[in-house]
Short mmCIF file of C-alpha atoms and ligand atoms in Angstrom, two decimals:
data_model
loop_
_atom_site.label_atom_id
_atom_site.label_comp_id
_atom_site.label_asym_id
_atom_site.label_seq_id
_atom_site.Cartn_x
_atom_site.Cartn_y
_atom_site.Cartn_z
CA MET A 1 -163.05 -19.69 140.10
CA VAL A 2 -160.96 -16.51 139.95
CA GLU A 3 -162.89 -13.60 138.47
CA ASP A 4 -161.77 -11.84 135.32
CA ALA A 5 -160.51 -8.29 136.00
CA VAL A 6 -161.62 -6.91 132.63
CA THR A 7 -165.15 -8.29 133.11
CA VAL A 8 -165.45 -6.98 136.68
CA GLY A 9 -163.79 -3.59 136.12
CA GLY A 10 -165.00 -3.05 132.57
CA VAL A 11 -161.61 -1.86 131.25
CA ASP A 12 -158.34 -3.42 130.13
CA LEU A 13 -155.81 -2.49 132.83
CA ALA A 14 -152.85 -3.27 130.57
CA ASP A 15 -153.96 -1.06 127.69
CA PRO A 16 -152.14 2.31 127.55
CA ASP A 17 -155.27 3.89 126.04
CA THR A 18 -157.15 3.18 129.26
CA TYR A 19 -154.74 5.47 131.12
CA ALA A 20 -154.58 8.11 128.39
CA ALA A 21 -158.29 8.57 129.06
CA GLY A 22 -157.75 8.92 132.83
CA MET A 23 -156.86 6.65 135.76
CA PRO A 24 -159.67 4.04 135.91
CA PHE A 25 -160.62 4.67 139.54
CA ASP A 26 -164.17 3.32 139.11
CA ALA A 27 -162.85 0.02 137.77
CA PHE A 28 -160.33 -0.15 140.62
CA ARG A 29 -163.09 0.44 143.21
CA GLU A 30 -165.23 -2.26 141.69
CA LEU A 31 -162.29 -4.68 141.67
CA ARG A 32 -161.32 -3.92 145.28
CA HIS A 33 -164.90 -4.71 146.32
CA ARG A 34 -165.56 -7.72 144.16
CA ALA A 35 -162.24 -9.22 143.10
CA PRO A 36 -159.09 -7.68 144.63
CA VAL A 37 -157.08 -10.59 143.19
CA ALA A 38 -158.43 -11.05 139.66
CA ARG A 39 -157.24 -12.79 136.54
CA HIS A 40 -156.22 -10.42 133.74
CA PRO A 41 -155.38 -11.38 130.15
CA TYR A 42 -152.26 -10.04 128.45
CA GLY A 43 -151.52 -10.54 124.75
CA ASP A 44 -151.27 -14.20 123.77
CA GLY A 45 -149.62 -15.17 127.05
CA PRO A 46 -150.99 -16.50 130.32
CA GLY A 47 -151.74 -12.97 131.65
CA PHE A 48 -151.39 -11.91 135.28
CA LEU A 49 -153.33 -11.48 138.50
CA ALA A 50 -154.38 -7.89 139.07
CA LEU A 51 -153.88 -6.79 142.71
CA THR A 52 -155.94 -3.74 143.58
CA GLY A 53 -156.17 -3.93 147.39
CA TYR A 54 -153.71 -2.25 149.76
CA ASP A 55 -152.94 -5.32 151.88
CA GLU A 56 -151.99 -7.51 148.94
CA VAL A 57 -149.74 -4.87 147.37
CA LEU A 58 -148.02 -4.41 150.74
CA ALA A 59 -147.63 -8.15 151.36
CA VAL A 60 -146.15 -8.81 147.91
CA SER A 61 -143.77 -5.80 148.09
CA ARG A 62 -142.39 -6.96 151.42
CA ASP A 63 -141.73 -10.58 150.56
CA SER A 64 -139.10 -10.68 147.85
CA ALA A 65 -138.31 -14.33 148.65
CA THR A 66 -141.74 -15.38 147.40
CA TRP A 67 -142.23 -12.59 144.87
CA SER A 68 -139.42 -12.15 142.40
CA SER A 69 -138.61 -8.98 140.46
CA GLN A 70 -136.07 -10.83 138.35
CA ALA A 71 -137.76 -14.02 137.13
CA THR A 72 -139.80 -12.25 134.45
CA GLY A 73 -139.11 -8.58 135.21
CA VAL A 74 -141.42 -5.95 136.67
CA PHE A 75 -143.24 -4.73 133.56
CA PHE A 76 -146.28 -6.19 131.79
CA GLU A 77 -144.14 -7.22 128.86
CA VAL A 78 -142.04 -10.31 129.62
CA PRO A 79 -138.59 -9.91 128.02
CA ARG A 80 -137.73 -12.18 125.10
CA GLN A 81 -135.31 -14.94 125.93
CA GLU A 82 -132.39 -13.16 124.26
CA ASP A 83 -133.01 -10.04 126.40
CA GLU A 84 -133.45 -11.89 129.69
CA PHE A 85 -129.83 -11.28 130.72
CA GLN A 86 -130.70 -7.57 131.15
CA LEU A 87 -132.91 -8.38 134.13
CA GLU A 88 -129.99 -9.30 136.32
CA LEU A 89 -128.14 -6.11 135.44
CA MET A 90 -130.73 -3.54 136.50
CA MET A 91 -131.37 -3.02 140.20
CA LEU A 92 -135.13 -2.65 139.75
CA THR A 93 -135.32 -6.14 138.21
CA MET A 94 -132.86 -7.96 140.45
CA ASP A 95 -133.47 -10.29 143.37
CA PRO A 96 -131.47 -10.66 146.58
CA PRO A 97 -128.68 -11.45 147.30
CA ARG A 98 -127.38 -9.66 144.20
CA HIS A 99 -129.85 -6.82 144.67
CA THR A 100 -128.85 -6.35 148.31
CA LYS A 101 -125.23 -5.95 147.32
CA LEU A 102 -125.85 -3.51 144.49
CA ARG A 103 -128.33 -1.51 146.53
CA ALA A 104 -125.76 -1.15 149.33
CA LEU A 105 -123.32 0.06 146.73
CA VAL A 106 -125.50 2.68 145.09
CA SER A 107 -126.94 3.80 148.42
CA LYS A 108 -123.49 5.23 149.06
CA GLY A 109 -124.28 7.75 146.35
CA PHE A 110 -127.54 8.63 148.10
CA THR A 111 -126.22 9.32 151.58
CA PRO A 112 -127.93 12.11 153.53
CA ARG A 113 -124.75 14.14 152.90
CA GLN A 114 -125.15 13.86 149.13
CA VAL A 115 -128.84 14.74 149.27
CA ALA A 116 -128.23 17.60 151.75
CA LYS A 117 -125.57 19.02 149.48
CA LEU A 118 -128.11 19.08 146.72
CA ASN A 119 -130.74 20.55 148.96
CA ASN A 120 -129.48 24.15 148.76
CA HIS A 121 -129.15 23.95 145.01
CA VAL A 122 -132.64 22.53 144.55
CA ALA A 123 -134.17 25.62 146.15
CA ASP A 124 -132.12 27.90 143.84
CA MET A 125 -133.05 25.86 140.79
CA ALA A 126 -136.75 25.93 141.70
CA ARG A 127 -136.61 29.73 142.03
CA GLU A 128 -134.83 30.12 138.69
CA ILE A 129 -137.32 27.87 136.91
CA VAL A 130 -140.21 30.03 138.13
CA ASP A 131 -138.21 33.22 137.36
CA ASP A 132 -137.99 32.06 133.76
CA VAL A 133 -141.76 31.91 133.28
CA VAL A 134 -143.14 34.44 135.74
CA GLU A 135 -143.12 37.34 133.29
CA ARG A 136 -144.74 35.38 130.47
CA GLY A 137 -148.12 34.97 132.09
CA ALA A 138 -148.57 31.55 130.48
CA CYS A 139 -146.57 28.36 129.91
CA ASP A 140 -146.78 24.63 129.54
CA PHE A 141 -146.59 23.58 133.16
CA VAL A 142 -145.14 20.14 132.40
CA ASP A 143 -142.28 21.16 130.11
CA ASP A 144 -141.43 24.54 131.55
CA ILE A 145 -141.76 23.81 135.26
CA ALA A 146 -142.50 20.26 136.43
CA GLY A 147 -140.07 18.57 134.01
CA ALA A 148 -137.32 21.12 134.38
CA LEU A 149 -136.48 20.58 138.05
CA PRO A 150 -135.96 16.79 138.10
CA SER A 151 -133.86 16.93 134.95
CA TYR A 152 -131.63 19.66 136.44
CA VAL A 153 -131.41 17.79 139.75
CA ILE A 154 -130.35 14.58 138.04
CA ALA A 155 -127.76 16.51 136.05
CA GLU A 156 -126.44 18.03 139.28
CA LEU A 157 -126.48 14.63 140.96
CA LEU A 158 -124.44 13.08 138.16
CA GLY A 159 -122.14 16.06 137.74
CA ILE A 160 -123.09 16.82 134.12
CA PRO A 161 -124.16 20.12 132.48
CA LEU A 162 -127.78 21.11 133.13
CA GLU A 163 -128.56 21.23 129.37
CA ASP A 164 -127.50 17.59 129.14
CA GLY A 165 -130.01 16.82 131.89
CA ARG A 166 -132.75 18.35 129.73
CA ARG A 167 -131.67 16.37 126.68
CA LEU A 168 -131.57 13.09 128.61
CA TYR A 169 -135.01 13.85 129.95
CA GLU A 170 -136.34 14.31 126.41
CA LEU A 171 -134.86 10.95 125.50
CA THR A 172 -136.66 9.28 128.42
CA GLU A 173 -139.94 10.76 127.24
CA ILE A 174 -139.38 9.15 123.85
CA MET A 175 -138.39 5.86 125.47
CA ASN A 176 -141.37 5.76 127.83
CA THR A 177 -144.16 6.96 125.61
CA GLY A 178 -142.81 5.79 122.24
CA ALA A 179 -142.37 2.32 123.70
CA VAL A 180 -146.11 1.80 123.58
CA GLY A 181 -146.46 3.22 120.06
CA ASP A 182 -147.55 0.84 117.39
CA THR A 183 -145.69 2.00 114.31
CA ASN A 184 -142.20 1.10 113.13
CA ASP A 185 -141.34 4.77 113.22
CA ASP A 186 -142.17 4.92 116.93
CA MET A 187 -140.04 1.88 117.60
CA SER A 188 -137.03 3.19 115.68
CA ARG A 189 -137.25 6.47 117.63
CA VAL A 190 -137.26 4.44 120.84
CA VAL A 191 -134.27 2.36 119.82
CA ASP A 192 -132.41 5.47 118.73
CA ALA A 193 -133.16 7.16 122.07
CA GLN A 194 -131.96 4.06 123.95
CA LEU A 195 -128.72 4.05 121.98
CA GLN A 196 -128.09 7.72 122.64
CA MET A 197 -128.70 7.18 126.36
CA PHE A 198 -126.41 4.21 126.50
CA GLN A 199 -123.68 6.07 124.68
CA TYR A 200 -124.00 9.01 127.04
CA GLY A 201 -123.69 6.68 130.06
CA THR A 202 -120.58 5.04 128.64
CA GLU A 203 -118.91 8.36 127.92
CA LEU A 204 -119.89 9.66 131.34
CA ALA A 205 -118.22 6.72 133.09
CA ALA A 206 -115.06 7.23 131.05
CA ARG A 207 -115.04 10.98 131.80
CA LYS A 208 -115.59 10.54 135.54
CA ARG A 209 -112.93 7.88 135.77
CA LYS A 210 -110.48 10.28 134.17
CA THR A 211 -111.61 13.40 136.03
CA PRO A 212 -113.44 12.45 139.23
CA GLY A 213 -115.88 15.01 140.66
CA ASP A 214 -117.80 15.46 143.89
CA ASP A 215 -120.91 13.83 142.46
CA ILE A 216 -122.90 10.61 142.56
CA ALA A 217 -121.49 9.32 139.26
CA THR A 218 -117.99 9.44 140.77
CA SER A 219 -119.11 7.93 144.10
CA LEU A 220 -120.79 5.11 142.21
CA LEU A 221 -117.71 4.36 140.17
CA ASP A 222 -115.54 4.45 143.32
CA ALA A 223 -117.80 2.64 145.77
CA GLU A 224 -116.83 -0.86 146.84
CA VAL A 225 -118.83 -3.60 148.56
CA ASP A 226 -116.93 -6.73 149.57
CA GLY A 227 -114.07 -5.50 147.43
CA GLU A 228 -116.22 -5.26 144.30
CA ARG A 229 -116.99 -2.24 142.16
CA LEU A 230 -119.75 -1.62 139.62
CA SER A 231 -118.90 -2.98 136.21
CA ASP A 232 -119.24 -0.61 133.24
CA LEU A 233 -122.45 -2.30 132.20
CA GLU A 234 -123.89 -2.12 135.72
CA PHE A 235 -122.99 1.56 135.92
CA ASN A 236 -124.71 2.18 132.62
CA MET A 237 -127.84 0.28 133.62
CA PHE A 238 -127.99 2.23 136.88
CA PHE A 239 -127.52 5.49 134.99
CA LEU A 240 -130.50 4.57 132.77
CA LEU A 241 -132.58 3.64 135.80
CA LEU A 242 -131.75 6.89 137.56
CA ILE A 243 -132.69 9.06 134.61
CA ASN A 244 -135.87 7.07 134.09
CA ALA A 245 -136.99 6.58 137.66
CA GLY A 246 -136.02 10.01 138.89
CA GLY A 247 -137.27 12.17 136.02
CA ASP A 248 -140.74 11.26 134.87
CA THR A 249 -141.98 10.29 138.31
CA THR A 250 -141.10 13.55 140.01
CA ARG A 251 -142.35 15.54 137.03
CA ASN A 252 -145.66 13.70 137.24
CA LEU A 253 -145.93 14.28 140.97
CA VAL A 254 -145.39 18.03 140.60
CA ALA A 255 -147.70 18.44 137.58
CA ALA A 256 -150.52 16.26 138.94
CA GLY A 257 -150.03 17.69 142.45
CA ILE A 258 -150.47 21.26 141.17
CA LEU A 259 -153.46 20.17 139.08
CA ALA A 260 -155.03 18.72 142.24
CA MET A 261 -154.41 22.04 143.99
CA MET A 262 -156.05 23.98 141.14
CA GLU A 263 -159.03 21.62 141.29
CA HIS A 264 -159.30 22.08 145.06
CA PRO A 265 -159.04 25.82 145.76
CA ASP A 266 -160.10 25.22 149.38
CA GLN A 267 -156.97 23.08 149.91
CA GLN A 268 -154.83 25.67 148.17
CA ALA A 269 -156.17 28.36 150.52
CA ARG A 270 -155.57 26.06 153.47
CA LEU A 271 -151.90 25.59 152.54
CA ALA A 272 -151.44 29.33 151.94
CA ALA A 273 -152.86 30.01 155.41
CA ASP A 274 -150.72 27.33 157.07
CA PRO A 275 -147.46 26.60 155.21
CA SER A 276 -146.51 24.07 157.92
CA LEU A 277 -148.92 21.72 156.10
CA LEU A 278 -146.49 21.44 153.16
CA PRO A 279 -145.01 18.03 154.13
CA SER A 280 -148.44 16.44 154.60
CA ALA A 281 -149.68 18.15 151.42
CA ILE A 282 -146.85 16.47 149.50
CA GLU A 283 -147.67 13.05 151.01
CA GLU A 284 -151.29 13.57 150.00
CA MET A 285 -150.24 14.52 146.47
CA LEU A 286 -148.20 11.30 146.35
CA ARG A 287 -151.19 9.24 147.51
CA TYR A 288 -153.77 11.00 145.39
CA THR A 289 -151.74 11.18 142.18
CA SER A 290 -149.59 7.97 142.49
CA PRO A 291 -147.02 8.73 139.76
CA VAL A 292 -146.21 5.05 139.14
CA THR A 293 -149.16 2.90 138.00
CA VAL A 294 -147.92 -0.64 138.33
CA PHE A 295 -145.05 -3.04 138.92
CA VAL A 296 -145.19 -6.79 138.42
CA ARG A 297 -143.77 -9.69 140.46
CA THR A 298 -143.52 -13.45 139.79
CA ALA A 299 -144.38 -16.14 142.36
CA MET A 300 -141.32 -18.32 143.11
CA LYS A 301 -143.40 -21.01 144.82
CA ASP A 302 -147.03 -22.05 145.13
CA THR A 303 -148.70 -19.57 147.45
CA GLU A 304 -151.97 -17.68 148.00
CA LEU A 305 -153.34 -14.18 148.29
CA ARG A 306 -156.77 -13.49 149.83
CA GLY A 307 -157.49 -17.18 149.68
CA ILE A 308 -156.75 -17.37 145.96
CA ALA A 309 -154.24 -20.07 145.11
CA ILE A 310 -151.32 -18.86 143.01
CA LYS A 311 -148.92 -21.25 141.33
CA ALA A 312 -145.14 -20.81 141.09
CA GLY A 313 -144.40 -18.87 137.90
CA GLU A 314 -147.66 -16.87 137.91
CA ARG A 315 -147.37 -13.10 137.68
CA VAL A 316 -149.10 -10.49 139.86
CA ALA A 317 -149.45 -6.78 139.02
CA MET A 318 -149.53 -4.27 141.89
CA PHE A 319 -151.71 -1.28 141.03
CA TYR A 320 -150.44 1.50 143.31
CA PRO A 321 -153.12 4.11 142.46
CA SER A 322 -155.77 1.60 143.53
CA ALA A 323 -153.98 0.57 146.74
CA ASN A 324 -153.69 4.27 147.55
CA ARG A 325 -157.48 4.68 147.33
CA ASP A 326 -158.32 1.55 149.33
CA GLU A 327 -161.19 2.51 151.61
CA SER A 328 -160.10 -0.06 154.21
CA ARG A 329 -156.94 2.04 154.79
CA PHE A 330 -157.91 5.60 153.88
CA ALA A 331 -161.08 7.28 155.10
CA ASP A 332 -162.94 8.93 152.23
CA PRO A 333 -160.12 7.94 149.85
CA ASP A 334 -161.25 10.00 146.86
CA ARG A 335 -161.06 13.20 148.89
CA PHE A 336 -157.91 15.30 148.44
CA ASP A 337 -157.05 16.33 152.01
CA ILE A 338 -153.67 18.02 152.46
CA GLY A 339 -153.82 17.47 156.21
CA ARG A 340 -154.47 13.71 155.98
CA ALA A 341 -152.81 11.84 158.86
CA PRO A 342 -151.79 9.10 159.02
CA ASN A 343 -151.11 8.67 155.33
CA PRO A 344 -149.31 5.36 154.78
CA HIS A 345 -149.50 5.58 150.97
CA LEU A 346 -147.62 3.17 148.70
CA ALA A 347 -146.62 5.65 145.98
CA PHE A 348 -142.93 4.78 146.51
CA GLY A 349 -143.69 1.07 146.77
CA GLY A 350 -144.64 -1.08 149.73
CA GLY A 351 -141.45 -0.62 151.72
CA GLY A 352 -139.69 -3.83 150.73
CA THR A 353 -136.18 -4.28 149.35
CA HIS A 354 -137.02 -2.27 146.23
CA PHE A 355 -138.52 0.70 148.07
CA CYS A 356 -137.81 3.82 146.03
CA LEU A 357 -134.20 4.90 146.43
CA GLY A 358 -135.03 8.49 145.50
CA ALA A 359 -138.04 8.98 147.79
CA ASN A 360 -136.37 11.64 149.90
CA LEU A 361 -134.92 13.39 146.92
CA ALA A 362 -138.36 13.51 145.29
CA ARG A 363 -139.78 15.00 148.50
CA VAL A 364 -137.02 17.62 148.59
CA GLU A 365 -137.75 18.58 144.97
CA ALA A 366 -141.50 18.80 145.53
CA ALA A 367 -141.00 20.85 148.71
CA ALA A 368 -138.87 23.33 146.74
CA ILE A 369 -140.98 23.81 143.63
CA ILE A 370 -144.56 23.54 144.89
CA PRO A 371 -144.54 26.57 147.24
CA GLU A 372 -142.53 28.54 144.66
CA VAL A 373 -145.27 27.89 142.07
CA LEU A 374 -148.21 28.50 144.37
CA SER A 375 -146.86 31.68 145.91
CA ARG A 376 -145.44 33.31 142.79
CA LEU A 377 -147.71 32.32 139.91
CA GLU A 378 -150.66 34.39 141.01
CA GLY A 379 -154.10 33.34 139.80
CA LEU A 380 -152.70 30.09 138.35
CA GLU A 381 -155.33 28.33 136.24
CA LEU A 382 -155.68 25.94 133.34
CA ASP A 383 -155.45 27.52 129.90
CA GLY A 384 -156.35 24.55 127.70
CA PRO A 385 -156.93 20.80 127.87
CA VAL A 386 -154.70 18.61 130.02
CA GLN A 387 -153.15 15.84 127.93
CA ARG A 388 -152.28 12.69 129.81
CA VAL A 389 -149.35 10.38 129.04
CA ARG A 390 -150.32 7.26 127.09
CA SER A 391 -148.58 4.71 129.28
CA ASN A 392 -149.52 1.69 131.36
CA LEU A 393 -146.49 2.23 133.62
CA MET A 394 -146.26 5.93 134.39
CA ASN A 395 -149.29 7.85 135.60
CA GLY A 396 -148.53 11.20 134.13
CA ILE A 397 -149.45 14.39 132.39
CA HIS A 398 -147.87 15.07 129.02
CA SER A 399 -148.89 18.70 128.71
CA MET A 400 -150.82 21.17 130.85
CA PRO A 401 -151.21 24.72 129.51
CA VAL A 402 -151.59 27.22 132.35
CA LYS A 403 -151.91 30.97 132.68
CA PHE A 404 -151.29 33.33 135.58
CA LYS A 405 -150.87 37.02 136.28
CA PRO A 406 -147.61 38.14 134.64
CA ARG A 407 -145.19 39.55 137.16
CA TYR A 408 -141.61 40.78 137.09
CA ALA A 409 -139.20 38.53 138.94
CA SER A 410 -137.92 41.44 141.00
CA GLU A 411 -141.41 42.23 142.35
CA SER A 412 -141.45 39.02 144.34
CA CYS A 413 -137.97 39.23 145.83
C1 LIG B 1 -142.45 11.14 143.00
C2 LIG B 1 -141.38 10.58 142.60
C3 LIG B 1 -141.12 9.09 142.62
C4 LIG B 1 -142.00 8.03 142.72
C5 LIG B 1 -143.51 8.07 142.85
C6 LIG B 1 -141.20 6.81 142.68
C7 LIG B 1 -141.71 5.53 142.77
C8 LIG B 1 -140.97 4.37 142.83
C9 LIG B 1 -141.51 3.04 142.98
C10 LIG B 1 -143.00 2.70 143.09
C11 LIG B 1 -140.48 2.17 143.00
C12 LIG B 1 -140.55 0.64 143.12
C13 LIG B 1 -140.70 0.25 144.55
C14 LIG B 1 -140.89 -1.22 144.74
O1 LIG B 1 -140.80 -2.01 143.78
O2 LIG B 1 -141.14 -1.62 145.89
C15 LIG B 1 -139.27 2.94 142.84
C16 LIG B 1 -137.99 2.42 142.79
C17 LIG B 1 -136.88 3.18 142.52
N1 LIG B 1 -136.80 4.57 142.43
FE1 LIG B 1 -138.31 5.86 142.60
N2 LIG B 1 -139.88 7.15 142.55
C18 LIG B 1 -139.78 8.54 142.52
C19 LIG B 1 -138.62 9.29 142.41
C20 LIG B 1 -137.37 8.78 142.30
C21 LIG B 1 -136.15 9.55 142.20
C22 LIG B 1 -136.09 11.09 142.26
C23 LIG B 1 -135.12 8.67 142.05
C24 LIG B 1 -133.66 8.91 141.89
C25 LIG B 1 -133.09 10.02 141.57
C26 LIG B 1 -135.69 7.33 142.09
C27 LIG B 1 -134.97 6.17 141.97
C28 LIG B 1 -135.49 4.90 142.14
C29 LIG B 1 -134.68 3.69 142.04
C30 LIG B 1 -133.18 3.62 141.74
C31 LIG B 1 -135.56 2.61 142.28
C32 LIG B 1 -135.21 1.10 142.30
C33 LIG B 1 -134.87 0.71 143.71
C34 LIG B 1 -134.56 -0.78 143.83
O3 LIG B 1 -134.88 -1.56 142.93
O4 LIG B 1 -133.97 -1.15 144.85
N3 LIG B 1 -137.05 7.43 142.25
N4 LIG B 1 -139.59 4.29 142.75
#
């Protein structure tokens, strides 16, 4: 008999309110010990199996022949029949061989040359973002700092004005948090945001076709694999994915990473004394904060995990924050240790075909903004309650008021 995850863990892992209250690490620990593959109800449907152990998340991520992203999508909510066609248009919810082809195509926009070109700009943007707040002595860390950089970087990547990047980012916030709202008003805001996004993507493709630039949007429209190019709809779906996957996640990493630093002054002092620890500090922030909570897969054949039989068609949910605190992989997993090595965290996924396309870009962004914040916002501390995002997909912070010693930009140059 497979145990029930809600009974063992004591919380509903699909309920956005669970996460608004804080990542349920106690429930995850209990589940890893007692039922790492546990049955979980969802709405009126058959539910899913909650995977909380590292090995299972890794095994499922790496076997896309058995575990489909496309059959029923990767979110808790299974699309309605009339929306199912969307699954085969978005890379995140596609299976090989179609996924392999599209991934090869879009990877051409993410070559080391493209990312390196961005690299210099990212450092300038990070400096300017901190310049903008340094004199104020207080700000909302999420909006003014953590959210600003990824939205500018995506704008730069796509070759669009930086203000447009900010606007698109606001639309994603509405789409991601409004999507779990319960009122009609919430839903109409979400639909409106989706429409605006879609329209922007369509116009962008038309603009870049007419006036190509040295940017990823143009490379994507030009790139060919086996003589095929992205269709307009595929371009638009990828545009949506990029704005979604690249914005909130990096914002959440930077905000939660800085919060972890404020909560662990010893680690902050350690990094200040030895800046060469920055890369391992970022990996530890990724592990400890896990910006993505969960992705789902569907079994394509009868199989098993940890001795539990799983039938073709059953769904499994991979809880990354739990895998990243699995004591069988990480010594003292609840400790925030910026020198942790090795640190084979799964924050970007388990390394399979869908492994995060923007992992290196996210690292570049974090490496630019984190030292800028820690070295220039002197005496950085919380200045009010931290409000978490109400989402069962993104593990994030919605607002985080902070204060610091006001300083003129020129003093630090
Ligand atoms: C800290 C920041 C980020 C985190 C934690 C993160 C996490 C993830 C995760 C967990 C996946 C799914 C992996 C899987 O299913 O195996 C993923 C996929 C993806 N990410 Fe990220 N991501 C981040 C930043 C970015 C950025 C900056 C971009 C682009 C600008 C990006 C673009 C994508 C895309 C396109 C996919 C789908 C890849 C595919 O289906 O082949 N991500 N990401």
